[in-house]
PDB file of C-alpha atoms in Angstrom:
ATOM      1  CA  MET A 152       5.469  11.086  -8.909  1.00 41.00           C
ATOM      2  CA  ARG A 153       5.116  10.252 -13.063  1.00 43.00           C
ATOM      3  CA  CYS A 154       2.553  10.678 -15.415  1.00 41.00           C
ATOM      4  CA  ALA A 155       0.832   7.553 -16.500  1.00 47.00           C
ATOM      5  CA  GLU A 156      -2.651   8.393 -18.600  1.00 58.00           C
ATOM      6  CA  PRO A 157      -4.437  11.714 -19.219  1.00 63.00           C
ATOM      7  CA  GLY A 158      -5.123  12.955 -15.101  1.00 77.00           C
ATOM      8  CA  LEU A 159      -3.810  10.020 -13.297  1.00 90.00           C
ATOM      9  CA  LEU A 160      -0.383  10.338 -11.934  1.00 92.00           C
ATOM     10  CA  VAL A 161       2.261   7.261  -9.990  1.00 94.00           C
ATOM     11  CA  PRO A 162       3.417   6.919  -6.668  1.00 95.00           C
ATOM     12  CA  ALA A 163       7.173   7.074  -7.230  1.00 93.00           C
ATOM     13  CA  TRP A 164       7.249   4.540  -3.604  1.00 96.00           C
ATOM     14  CA  PRO A 165       8.426   0.775  -3.677  1.00 96.00           C
ATOM     15  CA  ALA A 166       5.628  -0.871  -3.716  1.00 97.00           C
ATOM     16  CA  PRO A 167       6.064  -4.744  -4.964  1.00 97.00           C
ATOM     17  CA  ALA A 168       5.260  -6.342  -7.695  1.00 93.00           C
ATOM     18  CA  GLY A 169       1.383  -6.920  -6.426  1.00 95.00           C
ATOM     19  CA  VAL A 170       0.887  -3.894  -6.111  1.00 97.00           C
ATOM     20  CA  ARG A 171      -1.524  -1.239  -7.625  1.00 97.00           C
ATOM     21  CA  SER A 172      -1.903   2.505  -6.084  1.00 97.00           C
ATOM     22  CA  ILE A 173      -2.642   5.918  -8.117  1.00 97.00           C
ATOM     23  CA  SER A 174      -3.665   9.339  -8.016  1.00 97.00           C
ATOM     24  CA  THR A 175      -6.310  11.425 -10.335  1.00 97.00           C
ATOM     25  CA  THR A 176      -5.351  14.937 -10.890  1.00 97.00           C
ATOM     26  CA  ARG A 177      -8.616  17.601 -12.473  1.00 95.00           C
ATOM     27  CA  ALA A 178      -7.834  16.708 -15.729  1.00 95.00           C
ATOM     28  CA  GLY A 179      -9.754  14.337 -18.249  1.00 92.00           C
ATOM     29  CA  GLY A 180     -13.466  13.822 -18.034  1.00 94.00           C
ATOM     30  CA  VAL A 181     -16.333  15.499 -18.984  1.00 95.00           C
ATOM     31  CA  SER A 182     -17.505  17.766 -15.835  1.00 96.00           C
ATOM     32  CA  ARG A 183     -17.802  21.078 -15.847  1.00 96.00           C
ATOM     33  CA  PRO A 184     -16.603  23.933 -14.017  1.00 95.00           C
ATOM     34  CA  PRO A 185     -16.396  24.764 -11.405  1.00 96.00           C
ATOM     35  CA  PHE A 186     -15.284  21.326 -11.219  1.00 96.00           C
ATOM     36  CA  ASP A 187     -14.394  20.818 -14.654  1.00 94.00           C
ATOM     37  CA  ASP A 188     -12.663  18.268 -15.613  1.00 93.00           C
ATOM     38  CA  PHE A 189     -11.671  15.177 -13.756  1.00 97.00           C
ATOM     39  CA  ASN A 190     -14.372  15.043 -10.383  1.00 97.00           C
ATOM     40  CA  LEU A 191     -14.750  11.728  -9.250  1.00 97.00           C
ATOM     41  CA  GLY A 192     -16.639  13.094  -5.830  1.00 96.00           C
ATOM     42  CA  LEU A 193     -20.770  12.566  -5.939  1.00 93.00           C
ATOM     43  CA  ASN A 194     -21.081  14.930  -2.514  1.00 88.00           C
ATOM     44  CA  ASN A 195     -20.232  18.223  -4.117  1.00 91.00           C
ATOM     45  CA  GLY A 196     -22.722  19.715  -6.489  1.00 93.00           C
ATOM     46  CA  ASP A 197     -21.021  18.822  -9.812  1.00 96.00           C
ATOM     47  CA  ASP A 198     -23.510  16.785 -11.767  1.00 96.00           C
ATOM     48  CA  PRO A 199     -24.209  13.198 -10.678  1.00 96.00           C
ATOM     49  CA  LYS A 200     -24.336  11.548 -14.040  1.00 96.00           C
ATOM     50  CA  ALA A 201     -20.666  13.600 -15.354  1.00 96.00           C
ATOM     51  CA  VAL A 202     -19.218  12.641 -11.902  1.00 97.00           C
ATOM     52  CA  ILE A 203     -20.453   8.555 -12.519  1.00 96.00           C
ATOM     53  CA  HIS A 204     -19.045   9.255 -16.548  1.00 96.00           C
ATOM     54  CA  ASN A 205     -15.751  10.342 -15.214  1.00 96.00           C
ATOM     55  CA  ARG A 206     -15.936   7.003 -12.377  1.00 96.00           C
ATOM     56  CA  ARG A 207     -16.747   4.929 -15.901  1.00 95.00           C
ATOM     57  CA  LEU A 208     -13.681   6.414 -17.109  1.00 95.00           C
ATOM     58  CA  LEU A 209     -11.035   5.737 -13.875  1.00 95.00           C
ATOM     59  CA  ARG A 210     -12.141   1.847 -14.108  1.00 95.00           C
ATOM     60  CA  GLN A 211     -11.395   1.983 -17.966  1.00 94.00           C
ATOM     61  CA  ARG A 212      -8.412   3.515 -18.059  1.00 93.00           C
ATOM     62  CA  LEU A 213      -6.936   1.531 -14.731  1.00 94.00           C
ATOM     63  CA  GLY A 214      -8.868  -1.834 -15.722  1.00 93.00           C
ATOM     64  CA  LEU A 215     -10.376  -2.389 -13.086  1.00 91.00           C
ATOM     65  CA  PRO A 216     -12.682  -5.361 -12.788  1.00 80.00           C
ATOM     66  CA  ARG A 217     -14.634  -4.352  -9.768  1.00 88.00           C
ATOM     67  CA  GLU A 218     -15.693  -0.469  -8.639  1.00 93.00           C
ATOM     68  CA  PRO A 219     -13.583   0.827  -6.581  1.00 96.00           C
ATOM     69  CA  CYS A 220     -15.253   0.791  -1.800  1.00 95.00           C
ATOM     70  CA  TRP A 221     -15.950   4.397  -2.299  1.00 95.00           C
ATOM     71  CA  LEU A 222     -16.442   6.341   1.170  1.00 96.00           C
ATOM     72  CA  HIS A 223     -18.570   9.004   3.117  1.00 94.00           C
ATOM     73  CA  GLN A 224     -15.131  10.775   4.255  1.00 96.00           C
ATOM     74  CA  VAL A 225     -16.524  12.011   7.129  1.00 96.00           C
ATOM     75  CA  HIS A 226     -12.914  13.489   8.856  1.00 96.00           C
ATOM     76  CA  GLY A 227     -12.751  11.080  11.504  1.00 97.00           C
ATOM     77  CA  ILE A 228     -10.909   8.199  11.804  1.00 97.00           C
ATOM     78  CA  ARG A 229     -12.708   4.630  11.538  1.00 97.00           C
ATOM     79  CA  VAL A 230     -11.274   2.081   9.183  1.00 97.00           C
ATOM     80  CA  VAL A 231     -13.185  -0.602   6.989  1.00 97.00           C
ATOM     81  CA  GLU A 232     -12.538  -3.626   4.752  1.00 96.00           C
ATOM     82  CA  THR A 233     -13.191  -3.908   1.206  1.00 94.00           C
ATOM     83  CA  SER A 234     -15.270  -6.384   2.048  1.00 85.00           C
ATOM     84  CA  CYS A 235     -17.383  -5.115   3.207  1.00 79.00           C
ATOM     85  CA  CYS A 236     -18.407  -2.302   1.733  1.00 80.00           C
ATOM     86  CA  GLY A 237     -21.814  -1.517   1.067  1.00 75.00           C
ATOM     87  CA  ASP A 238     -23.429   2.076  -0.199  1.00 79.00           C
ATOM     88  CA  GLN A 239     -20.262   4.082   0.565  1.00 84.00           C
ATOM     89  CA  PRO A 240     -19.565   3.955   4.183  1.00 91.00           C
ATOM     90  CA  ALA A 241     -18.806   6.737   6.783  1.00 93.00           C
ATOM     91  CA  ALA A 242     -15.126   6.643   7.008  1.00 96.00           C
ATOM     92  CA  ASP A 243     -12.142   7.753   6.690  1.00 97.00           C
ATOM     93  CA  ALA A 244      -9.323   4.723   5.212  1.00 98.00           C
ATOM     94  CA  VAL A 245     -10.110   1.885   3.721  1.00 98.00           C
ATOM     95  CA  VAL A 246      -7.385  -1.467   3.705  1.00 98.00           C
ATOM     96  CA  ALA A 247      -7.801  -4.709   1.781  1.00 97.00           C
ATOM     97  CA  PHE A 248      -6.795  -8.084   2.227  1.00 97.00           C
ATOM     98  CA  ALA A 249      -7.250 -10.026  -1.725  1.00 95.00           C
ATOM     99  CA  PRO A 250      -7.731  -8.943  -4.508  1.00 95.00           C
ATOM    100  CA  GLY A 251     -11.131  -7.178  -5.404  1.00 93.00           C
ATOM    101  CA  PRO A 252     -12.019  -3.923  -5.414  1.00 95.00           C
ATOM    102  CA  PRO A 253      -9.605  -1.149  -4.797  1.00 97.00           C
ATOM    103  CA  CYS A 254      -9.573   1.007  -1.874  1.00 97.00           C
ATOM    104  CA  VAL A 255     -10.147   4.371  -2.915  1.00 97.00           C
ATOM    105  CA  VAL A 256      -9.842   7.714  -0.381  1.00 98.00           C
ATOM    106  CA  MET A 257     -10.784  11.736  -2.447  1.00 98.00           C
ATOM    107  CA  THR A 258      -9.300  14.613  -1.185  1.00 98.00           C
ATOM    108  CA  ALA A 259      -8.930  19.060  -2.777  1.00 97.00           C
ATOM    109  CA  ASP A 260      -6.734  20.029  -0.593  1.00 98.00           C
ATOM    110  CA  CYS A 261      -6.583  16.609   2.913  1.00 98.00           C
ATOM    111  CA  LEU A 262      -3.400  15.113   2.259  1.00 98.00           C
ATOM    112  CA  PRO A 263      -4.409  11.349   1.163  1.00 98.00           C
ATOM    113  CA  VAL A 264      -1.980   8.169   2.124  1.00 98.00           C
ATOM    114  CA  LEU A 265      -0.926   4.909   0.591  1.00 98.00           C
ATOM    115  CA  PHE A 266      -0.309   1.752   3.071  1.00 98.00           C
ATOM    116  CA  CYS A 267       1.331  -1.600   1.854  1.00 98.00           C
ATOM    117  CA  ASP A 268       3.354  -4.654   3.174  1.00 98.00           C
ATOM    118  CA  HIS A 269       6.787  -5.104   1.849  1.00 97.00           C
ATOM    119  CA  ALA A 270       5.646  -8.506   1.238  1.00 96.00           C
ATOM    120  CA  GLY A 271       2.627  -7.031  -1.056  1.00 96.00           C
ATOM    121  CA  THR A 272      -0.305  -8.802   1.163  1.00 97.00           C
ATOM    122  CA  ARG A 273      -2.113  -6.174   2.378  1.00 98.00           C
ATOM    123  CA  VAL A 274      -2.826  -2.592   1.219  1.00 98.00           C
ATOM    124  CA  GLY A 275      -4.250   0.474   2.497  1.00 98.00           C
ATOM    125  CA  ALA A 276      -5.824   4.521   1.657  1.00 98.00           C
ATOM    126  CA  ALA A 277      -6.167   7.384   5.055  1.00 98.00           C
ATOM    127  CA  HIS A 278      -8.368  10.618   3.960  1.00 98.00           C
ATOM    128  CA  ALA A 279      -6.141  12.890   6.459  1.00 98.00           C
ATOM    129  CA  GLY A 280      -7.229  16.659   6.398  1.00 95.00           C
ATOM    130  CA  TRP A 281      -5.283  17.937   9.612  1.00 96.00           C
ATOM    131  CA  ARG A 282      -9.065  16.861  12.304  1.00 96.00           C
ATOM    132  CA  GLY A 283      -8.175  12.818  11.283  1.00 97.00           C
ATOM    133  CA  LEU A 284      -4.189  13.694  11.582  1.00 97.00           C
ATOM    134  CA  ALA A 285      -4.464  14.305  14.929  1.00 97.00           C
ATOM    135  CA  GLY A 286      -7.708  11.947  15.624  1.00 97.00           C
ATOM    136  CA  GLY A 287      -5.206   8.925  14.360  1.00 97.00           C
ATOM    137  CA  VAL A 288      -6.727   8.278  11.748  1.00 98.00           C
ATOM    138  CA  LEU A 289      -2.897   7.201  10.129  1.00 98.00           C
ATOM    139  CA  GLU A 290      -2.063   4.402  13.490  1.00 98.00           C
ATOM    140  CA  ALA A 291      -5.838   3.559  13.502  1.00 98.00           C
ATOM    141  CA  THR A 292      -5.490   2.733   9.696  1.00 98.00           C
ATOM    142  CA  VAL A 293      -1.010   0.767  10.535  1.00 98.00           C
ATOM    143  CA  GLU A 294      -3.438  -1.389  13.486  1.00 98.00           C
ATOM    144  CA  ALA A 295      -6.737  -1.739  10.733  1.00 98.00           C
ATOM    145  CA  LEU A 296      -3.711  -3.068   8.584  1.00 98.00           C
ATOM    146  CA  GLY A 297      -2.674  -6.114  11.603  1.00 96.00           C
ATOM    147  CA  CYS A 298       1.186  -6.206  10.898  1.00 96.00           C
ATOM    148  CA  PRO A 299       4.236  -5.087  12.519  1.00 97.00           C
ATOM    149  CA  PRO A 300       4.755  -1.595  11.400  1.00 97.00           C
ATOM    150  CA  GLY A 301       7.878  -1.799  10.586  1.00 96.00           C
ATOM    151  CA  GLU A 302       7.113  -3.987   7.484  1.00 97.00           C
ATOM    152  CA  LEU A 303       4.983  -1.609   6.235  1.00 98.00           C
ATOM    153  CA  MET A 304       5.224   1.114   3.630  1.00 98.00           C
ATOM    154  CA  ALA A 305       3.759   4.692   3.083  1.00 98.00           C
ATOM    155  CA  TRP A 306       3.029   6.867  -0.006  1.00 98.00           C
ATOM    156  CA  LEU A 307       1.589  10.379   0.241  1.00 98.00           C
ATOM    157  CA  GLY A 308       0.151  11.544  -1.941  1.00 97.00           C
ATOM    158  CA  PRO A 309      -0.537  15.925  -3.679  1.00 97.00           C
ATOM    159  CA  CYS A 310      -2.171  17.848  -0.409  1.00 98.00           C
ATOM    160  CA  ILE A 311      -2.088  22.115   0.611  1.00 98.00           C
ATOM    161  CA  GLY A 312       1.047  23.245   0.710  1.00 97.00           C
ATOM    162  CA  PRO A 313       3.151  24.205   4.096  1.00 96.00           C
ATOM    163  CA  GLY A 314       3.187  27.740   2.906  1.00 95.00           C
ATOM    164  CA  ALA A 315      -0.636  28.073   1.655  1.00 97.00           C
ATOM    165  CA  PHE A 316      -2.358  25.894   4.588  1.00 97.00           C
ATOM    166  CA  GLU A 317      -3.182  28.511   7.363  1.00 97.00           C
ATOM    167  CA  VAL A 318      -4.839  27.347  10.173  1.00 97.00           C
ATOM    168  CA  GLY A 319      -6.165  28.977  14.398  1.00 97.00           C
ATOM    169  CA  ASP A 320      -3.870  28.234  17.719  1.00 97.00           C
ATOM    170  CA  GLU A 321      -6.999  25.127  18.347  1.00 97.00           C
ATOM    171  CA  VAL A 322      -4.751  23.651  15.601  1.00 97.00           C
ATOM    172  CA  ARG A 323      -1.069  23.666  16.925  1.00 97.00           C
ATOM    173  CA  ALA A 324      -2.544  23.027  20.065  1.00 97.00           C
ATOM    174  CA  ALA A 325      -4.498  19.487  19.359  1.00 96.00           C
ATOM    175  CA  PHE A 326      -0.877  18.850  17.967  1.00 97.00           C
ATOM    176  CA  LEU A 327       1.497  19.465  20.304  1.00 97.00           C
ATOM    177  CA  GLN A 328      -0.802  18.463  23.555  1.00 95.00           C
ATOM    178  CA  GLN A 329       0.034  14.921  21.978  1.00 93.00           C
ATOM    179  CA  ASP A 330       3.718  15.419  21.106  1.00 95.00           C
ATOM    180  CA  PRO A 331       5.135  18.268  21.729  1.00 94.00           C
ATOM    181  CA  GLY A 332       8.024  17.845  18.981  1.00 94.00           C
ATOM    182  CA  ALA A 333       5.102  18.700  16.183  1.00 96.00           C
ATOM    183  CA  HIS A 334       5.773  22.470  16.725  1.00 95.00           C
ATOM    184  CA  ASP A 335       8.556  21.817  14.091  1.00 96.00           C
ATOM    185  CA  ALA A 336       5.962  21.932  11.729  1.00 97.00           C
ATOM    186  CA  PHE A 337       3.904  24.869  12.525  1.00 98.00           C
ATOM    187  CA  ALA A 338       5.471  28.217  11.110  1.00 97.00           C
ATOM    188  CA  PRO A 339       4.148  31.588  12.114  1.00 96.00           C
ATOM    189  CA  SER A 340       2.630  33.797   9.021  1.00 95.00           C
ATOM    190  CA  SER A 341       1.889  37.128   8.561  1.00 93.00           C
ATOM    191  CA  THR A 342      -1.572  36.870   9.491  1.00 93.00           C
ATOM    192  CA  GLY A 343      -0.790  36.107  13.498  1.00 94.00           C
ATOM    193  CA  ARG A 344      -1.870  32.381  12.886  1.00 97.00           C
ATOM    194  CA  TRP A 345      -0.082  29.157  11.529  1.00 97.00           C
ATOM    195  CA  LEU A 346       0.895  27.599   8.354  1.00 98.00           C
ATOM    196  CA  ALA A 347       0.903  23.581   8.849  1.00 98.00           C
ATOM    197  CA  ASP A 348       3.115  20.928   7.366  1.00 98.00           C
ATOM    198  CA  LEU A 349       0.739  18.588   7.238  1.00 98.00           C
ATOM    199  CA  ARG A 350       2.775  15.945   5.710  1.00 97.00           C
ATOM    200  CA  MET A 351       6.128  16.737   7.834  1.00 97.00           C
ATOM    201  CA  LEU A 352       2.690  15.815  10.558  1.00 98.00           C
ATOM    202  CA  ALA A 353       1.869  12.555   9.595  1.00 98.00           C
ATOM    203  CA  ARG A 354       5.403  11.622   8.883  1.00 97.00           C
ATOM    204  CA  ARG A 355       6.260  12.328  12.838  1.00 97.00           C
ATOM    205  CA  ARG A 356       2.979   9.665  13.136  1.00 97.00           C
ATOM    206  CA  LEU A 357       3.901   7.306  11.633  1.00 98.00           C
ATOM    207  CA  SER A 358       7.352   7.184  12.539  1.00 97.00           C
ATOM    208  CA  ALA A 359       6.179   7.126  16.107  1.00 97.00           C
ATOM    209  CA  CYS A 360       3.823   4.343  14.935  1.00 97.00           C
ATOM    210  CA  GLY A 361       6.662   2.239  13.419  1.00 97.00           C
ATOM    211  CA  LEU A 362       7.587   2.754   9.597  1.00 97.00           C
ATOM    212  CA  ARG A 363      10.674   2.897   8.832  1.00 96.00           C
ATOM    213  CA  SER A 364       9.473   3.509   4.788  1.00 97.00           C
ATOM    214  CA  ILE A 365       8.265   7.024   3.776  1.00 98.00           C
ATOM    215  CA  GLN A 366       7.826   8.361   0.808  1.00 97.00           C
ATOM    216  CA  ALA A 367       6.335  11.630  -0.381  1.00 96.00           C
ATOM    217  CA  GLU A 368       4.927  14.025  -3.125  1.00 95.00           C
ATOM    218  CA  THR A 369       6.025  17.284  -2.747  1.00 93.00           C
ATOM    219  CA  ALA A 370       3.274  18.798  -4.938  1.00 94.00           C
ATOM    220  CA  CYS A 371       0.317  21.262  -3.824  1.00 97.00           C
ATOM    221  CA  THR A 372      -2.633  21.516  -4.677  1.00 98.00           C
ATOM    222  CA  PHE A 373      -3.343  24.925  -3.157  1.00 98.00           C
ATOM    223  CA  SER A 374      -0.381  26.556  -5.718  1.00 97.00           C
ATOM    224  CA  ASP A 375      -1.190  24.293  -8.577  1.00 96.00           C
ATOM    225  CA  ALA A 376      -4.362  24.692 -10.264  1.00 96.00           C
ATOM    226  CA  ARG A 377      -4.051  23.520 -13.686  1.00 95.00           C
ATOM    227  CA  ARG A 378      -3.675  19.654 -12.153  1.00 95.00           C
ATOM    228  CA  PHE A 379      -5.496  20.023  -8.748  1.00 97.00           C
ATOM    229  CA  TYR A 380      -8.612  21.197  -7.432  1.00 98.00           C
ATOM    230  CA  SER A 381      -8.384  23.380  -4.139  1.00 98.00           C
ATOM    231  CA  PHE A 382     -11.502  23.939  -1.274  1.00 97.00           C
ATOM    232  CA  ARG A 383      -8.972  26.354  -0.262  1.00 97.00           C
ATOM    233  CA  ARG A 384      -8.499  27.870  -3.493  1.00 97.00           C
ATOM    234  CA  ASP A 385     -12.020  27.818  -5.070  1.00 96.00           C
ATOM    235  CA  GLY A 386     -14.447  26.789  -2.824  1.00 94.00           C
ATOM    236  CA  GLU A 387     -16.579  24.506  -4.759  1.00 95.00           C
ATOM    237  CA  THR A 388     -14.845  22.371  -6.547  1.00 97.00           C
ATOM    238  CA  GLY A 389     -13.749  18.487  -7.440  1.00 97.00           C
ATOM    239  CA  ARG A 390     -11.732  15.519  -5.848  1.00 98.00           C
ATOM    240  CA  MET A 391      -9.494  13.882  -6.489  1.00 98.00           C
ATOM    241  CA  ALA A 392      -9.425  10.223  -6.092  1.00 98.00           C
ATOM    242  CA  THR A 393      -6.034   8.369  -5.006  1.00 98.00           C
ATOM    243  CA  LEU A 394      -6.611   3.793  -5.145  1.00 98.00           C
ATOM    244  CA  ILE A 395      -4.287   1.302  -4.361  1.00 98.00           C
ATOM    245  CA  TRP A 396      -5.122  -2.339  -4.925  1.00 97.00           C
ATOM    246  CA  LEU A 397      -3.817  -5.835  -5.111  1.00 97.00           C
ATOM    247  CA  VAL A 398      -3.671  -8.011  -7.785  1.00 95.00           C
ATOM    248  CA  ASP A 399      -3.163 -11.695  -8.968  1.00 86.00           C
TER     249      ASP A 399
END
């Protein structure tokens, strides 16, 4: 991933020319602590005027002709199309099949996953915390994109890393019941719980779907307080956005 404008990171993946993608950091906005600075989430306690201003800055920096398709994320597996986006639909993934509003998901430790096809005709974004991953949000997004999975590529964005994401037995069991090979994504922690690797879990599920091109960012949102929001680290905090869209 390389730096773009202040607060923006460009995914390092072989997306075709007609696909644009970006991931934000916490830098470059107007929100005050503990949401400093570039919080894009409206439902986490920040001043709505600051968030709206930050969203306006995002559109200006990216040169977006239309407002992104903001979602009301609920840690589920529902997928919507940007053409059907109304007032923040309750969903955790969004897809698009033509130029228009960017697909966007917000995170502060959960894993953002971007999708596009090799021909550059369809794109999608999914919000994958452990509940969404176990529930099948990535599989639902692949299905919604409506093409053979081998024609898709995916990019896994910044999320909480395997050295910081401590979970209980019930989380590990939820994955092992579906995929016994997922035990490699869990390591014993010093507290008697488990350290989970969200990216490894996502890779396994995407590979099982038939995707062969999967790229990943390695940054840990929990460990890098300068660049990233982290709910696990800070509790009350902002949200970063990961966007993808088609251009003419």
